[in-house]
Coordinates of C-alpha atoms in Angstrom, one line a residue:
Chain A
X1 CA -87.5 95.3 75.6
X2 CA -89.4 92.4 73.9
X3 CA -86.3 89.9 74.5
X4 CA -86.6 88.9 71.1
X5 CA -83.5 90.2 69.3
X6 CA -82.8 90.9 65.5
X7 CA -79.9 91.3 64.0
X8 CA -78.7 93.8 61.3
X9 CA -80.5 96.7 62.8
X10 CA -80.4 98.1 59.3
X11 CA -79.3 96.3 55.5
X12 CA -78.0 98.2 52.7
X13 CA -77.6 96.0 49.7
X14 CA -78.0 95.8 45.6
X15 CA -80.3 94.4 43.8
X16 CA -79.2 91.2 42.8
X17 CA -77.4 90.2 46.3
X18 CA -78.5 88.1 49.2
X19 CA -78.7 88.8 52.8
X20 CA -79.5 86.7 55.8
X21 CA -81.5 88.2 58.7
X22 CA -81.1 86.5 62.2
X23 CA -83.8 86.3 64.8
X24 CA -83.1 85.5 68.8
X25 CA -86.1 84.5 70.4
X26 CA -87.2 85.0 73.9
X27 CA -85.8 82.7 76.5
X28 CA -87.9 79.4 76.4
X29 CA -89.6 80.4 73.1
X30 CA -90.9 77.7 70.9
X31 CA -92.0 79.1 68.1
X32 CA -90.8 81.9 65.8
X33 CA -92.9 84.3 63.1
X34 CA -91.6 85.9 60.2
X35 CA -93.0 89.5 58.8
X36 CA -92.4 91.5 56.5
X37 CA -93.6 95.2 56.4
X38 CA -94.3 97.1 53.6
X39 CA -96.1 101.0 53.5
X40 CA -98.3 99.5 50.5
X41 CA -98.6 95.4 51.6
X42 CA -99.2 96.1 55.1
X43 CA -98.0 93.5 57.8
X44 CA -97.5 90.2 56.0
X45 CA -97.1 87.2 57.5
X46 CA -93.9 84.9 55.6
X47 CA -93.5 81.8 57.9
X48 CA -94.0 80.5 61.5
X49 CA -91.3 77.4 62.5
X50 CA -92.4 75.6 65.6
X51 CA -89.2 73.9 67.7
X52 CA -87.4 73.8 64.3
X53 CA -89.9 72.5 62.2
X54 CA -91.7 74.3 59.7
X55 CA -95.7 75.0 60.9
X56 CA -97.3 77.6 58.7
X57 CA -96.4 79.4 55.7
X58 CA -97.6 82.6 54.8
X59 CA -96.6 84.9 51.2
X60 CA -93.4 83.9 50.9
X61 CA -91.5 84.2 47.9
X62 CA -89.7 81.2 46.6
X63 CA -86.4 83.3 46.4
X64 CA -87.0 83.5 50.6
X65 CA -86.1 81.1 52.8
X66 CA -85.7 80.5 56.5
X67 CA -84.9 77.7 59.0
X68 CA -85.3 77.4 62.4
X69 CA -82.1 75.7 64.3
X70 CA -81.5 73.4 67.2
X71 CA -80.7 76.4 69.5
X72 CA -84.2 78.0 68.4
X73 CA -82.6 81.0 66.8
X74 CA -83.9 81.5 63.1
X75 CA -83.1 82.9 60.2
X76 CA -84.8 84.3 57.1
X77 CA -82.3 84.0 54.0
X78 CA -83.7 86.8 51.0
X79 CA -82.0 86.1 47.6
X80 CA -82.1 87.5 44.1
X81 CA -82.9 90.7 45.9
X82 CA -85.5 93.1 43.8
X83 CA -86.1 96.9 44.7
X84 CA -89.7 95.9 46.3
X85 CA -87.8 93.8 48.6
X86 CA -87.2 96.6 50.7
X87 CA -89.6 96.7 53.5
X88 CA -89.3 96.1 57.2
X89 CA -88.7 92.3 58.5
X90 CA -89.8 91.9 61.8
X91 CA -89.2 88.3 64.0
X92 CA -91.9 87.4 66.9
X93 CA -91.5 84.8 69.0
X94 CA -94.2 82.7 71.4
X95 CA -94.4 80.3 73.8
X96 CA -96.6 77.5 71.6
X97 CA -97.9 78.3 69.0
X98 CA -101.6 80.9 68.9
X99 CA -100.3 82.3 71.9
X100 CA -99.4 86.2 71.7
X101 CA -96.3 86.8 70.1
X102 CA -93.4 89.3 71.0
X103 CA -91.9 91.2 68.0
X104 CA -88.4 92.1 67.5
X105 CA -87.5 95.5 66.6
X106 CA -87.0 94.5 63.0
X107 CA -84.2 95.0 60.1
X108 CA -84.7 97.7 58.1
X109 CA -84.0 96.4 54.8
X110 CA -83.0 98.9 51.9
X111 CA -82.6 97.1 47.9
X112 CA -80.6 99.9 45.9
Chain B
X1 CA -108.9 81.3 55.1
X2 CA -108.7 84.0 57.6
X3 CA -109.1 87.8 57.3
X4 CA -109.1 90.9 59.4
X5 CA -110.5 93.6 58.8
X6 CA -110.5 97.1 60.5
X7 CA -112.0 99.8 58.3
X8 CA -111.1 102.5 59.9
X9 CA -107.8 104.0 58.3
X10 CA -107.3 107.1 60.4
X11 CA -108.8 108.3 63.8
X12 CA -108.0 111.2 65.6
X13 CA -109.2 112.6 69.2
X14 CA -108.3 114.7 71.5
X15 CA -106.3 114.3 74.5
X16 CA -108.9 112.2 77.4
X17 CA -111.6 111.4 74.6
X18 CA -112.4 107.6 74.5
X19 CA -112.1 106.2 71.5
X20 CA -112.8 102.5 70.1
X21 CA -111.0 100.8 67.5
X22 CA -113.1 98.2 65.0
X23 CA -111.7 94.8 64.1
X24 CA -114.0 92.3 62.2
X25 CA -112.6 88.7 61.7
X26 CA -113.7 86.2 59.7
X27 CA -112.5 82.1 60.3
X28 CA -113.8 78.6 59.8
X29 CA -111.6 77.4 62.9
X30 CA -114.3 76.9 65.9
X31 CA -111.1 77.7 68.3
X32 CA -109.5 80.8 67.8
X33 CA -107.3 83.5 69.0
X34 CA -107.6 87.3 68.6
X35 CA -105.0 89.8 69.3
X36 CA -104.6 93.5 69.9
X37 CA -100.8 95.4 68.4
X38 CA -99.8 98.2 68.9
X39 CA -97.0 100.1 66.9
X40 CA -95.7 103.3 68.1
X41 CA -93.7 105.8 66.0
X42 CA -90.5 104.2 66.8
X43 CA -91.5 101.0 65.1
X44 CA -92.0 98.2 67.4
X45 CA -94.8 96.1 67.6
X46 CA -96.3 95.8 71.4
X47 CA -98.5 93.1 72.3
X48 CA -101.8 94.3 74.3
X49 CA -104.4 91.8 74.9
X50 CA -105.4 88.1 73.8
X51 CA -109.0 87.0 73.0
X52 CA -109.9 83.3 72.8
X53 CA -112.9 82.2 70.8
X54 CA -114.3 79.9 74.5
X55 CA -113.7 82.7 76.5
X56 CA -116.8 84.6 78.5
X57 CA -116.5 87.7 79.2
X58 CA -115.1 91.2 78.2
X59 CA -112.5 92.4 80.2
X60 CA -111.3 95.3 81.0
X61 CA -107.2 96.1 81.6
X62 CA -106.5 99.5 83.0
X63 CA -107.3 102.4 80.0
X64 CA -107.9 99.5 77.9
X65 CA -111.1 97.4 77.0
X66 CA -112.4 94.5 74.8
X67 CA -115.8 93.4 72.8
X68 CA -115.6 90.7 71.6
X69 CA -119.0 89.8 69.7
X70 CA -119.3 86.5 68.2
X71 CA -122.5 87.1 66.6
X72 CA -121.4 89.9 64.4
X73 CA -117.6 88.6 64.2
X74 CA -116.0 92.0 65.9
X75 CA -112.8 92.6 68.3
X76 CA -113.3 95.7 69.2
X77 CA -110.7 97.7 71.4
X78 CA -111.4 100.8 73.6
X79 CA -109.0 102.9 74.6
X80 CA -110.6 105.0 77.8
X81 CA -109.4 108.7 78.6
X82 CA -106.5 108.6 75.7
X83 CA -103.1 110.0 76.2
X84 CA -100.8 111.8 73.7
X85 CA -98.5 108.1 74.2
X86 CA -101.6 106.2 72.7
X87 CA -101.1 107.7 69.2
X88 CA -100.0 104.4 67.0
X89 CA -101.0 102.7 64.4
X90 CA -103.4 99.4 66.5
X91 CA -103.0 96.2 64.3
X92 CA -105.5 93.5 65.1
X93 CA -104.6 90.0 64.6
X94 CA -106.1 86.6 64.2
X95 CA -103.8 83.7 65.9
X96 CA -100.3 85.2 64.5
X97 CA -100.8 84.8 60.9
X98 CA -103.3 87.2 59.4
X99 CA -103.1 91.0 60.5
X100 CA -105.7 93.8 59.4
X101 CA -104.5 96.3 57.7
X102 CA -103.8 98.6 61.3
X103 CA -105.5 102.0 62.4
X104 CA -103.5 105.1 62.6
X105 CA -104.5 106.2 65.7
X106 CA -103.9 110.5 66.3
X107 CA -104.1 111.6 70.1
X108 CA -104.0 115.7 70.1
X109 CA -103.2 117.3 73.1

């Protein structure tokens, strides 16, 4: 167990809709990572917040969003949802930032 | 920009073979931070070792084993006397933000 907690385990929704994925980082965690994993994009990196501020920002889609709150939990909003959507979203969390991260066990998101 | 590369798509070996897994990185930043994944059938990603740019040496961690070679820009990872429980696909990083594109890694009994 990683300590880094993601919530839904799995996401069935229609094209169309909009879901929010939630992200738990470890205890004492500064800095969270979003991913999203895809069998033909690979491991992508979306966005890295930093104590609630935004630090890096990978290929994200302008219809994604996330924000990182006071409590250091995080969440990555997907709207306007497309069939390619569908992919595996995985949430890492680190000490500082460049330090390894620890990965969630991912939401298994599915766009019918 | 960054990249990561690890050309090797596939590797299979049997059961207490050693077996090395090739990153090659590429960065302008004069500090920076290389990382071993791993990601076993049941999804997860594991962390297994950290590289920094100023560090000396090439350690060595039970089974597992670094070379890191500035001169040629390489990460490579060695898993020694592999185990049926080391078949993953090995994802190597550059800080968090740019992943290669992961090894399937096949340990046959």
């Amino acid at each position: 167990d990683s300590g880094v907690t993601q919530t839904p385990k799995h996401l069935i929704t229609a094209t169309g809709q909009r879901v929010t994925l939630r992200c738990s980082p470890r205890s004492g965690d500064l800095s969270v990572y979003w991913y999203q994993q895809s069998l033909d994009q690979g491991l992508q990196f979306l966005i890295q917040y930093y104590n609630g501020e935004e630090r890096a920002k990978g290929n994200i889609l302008e219809r994604f969003s996330a924000q990182q709150f006071p409590d250091l939990h995080s969440e990555l909003n997907l709207s306007s949802l497309e069939l390619g959507d569908s992919a595996l979203y995985f949430c890492a969390s680190s000490p500082r930032g460049d330090t390894e991260a620890f990965f969630g066990q991912g939401t298994r998101l599915t766009v019918v | 920009a960054q990249k990561v590369t690890q050309a090797q798509t596939e590797i299979s070996v049997v059961e207490k073979e050693d077996v090395t897994l090739d990153c090659v990185y590429e960065t302008r930043d004069t500090t920076y931070y290389l990382f071993w994944y791993k990601q076993p059938p049941s999804g997860e990603l594991v962390f297994l070792i950290r590289r920094n740019s100023f560090d000396e040496q090439n350690e060595i961690s039970g089974r597992y084993s670094w070379n890191f070679q500035k001169s040629t820009s390489s990460f490579n990872f060695t898993i020694t006397a592999s185990q049926v429980v080391d078949s993953a696909v090995y994802f190597c990083a550059s800080r968090q933000l740019t992943f290669g594109s992961g090894t399937q890694l096949t340990v046959l009994p």
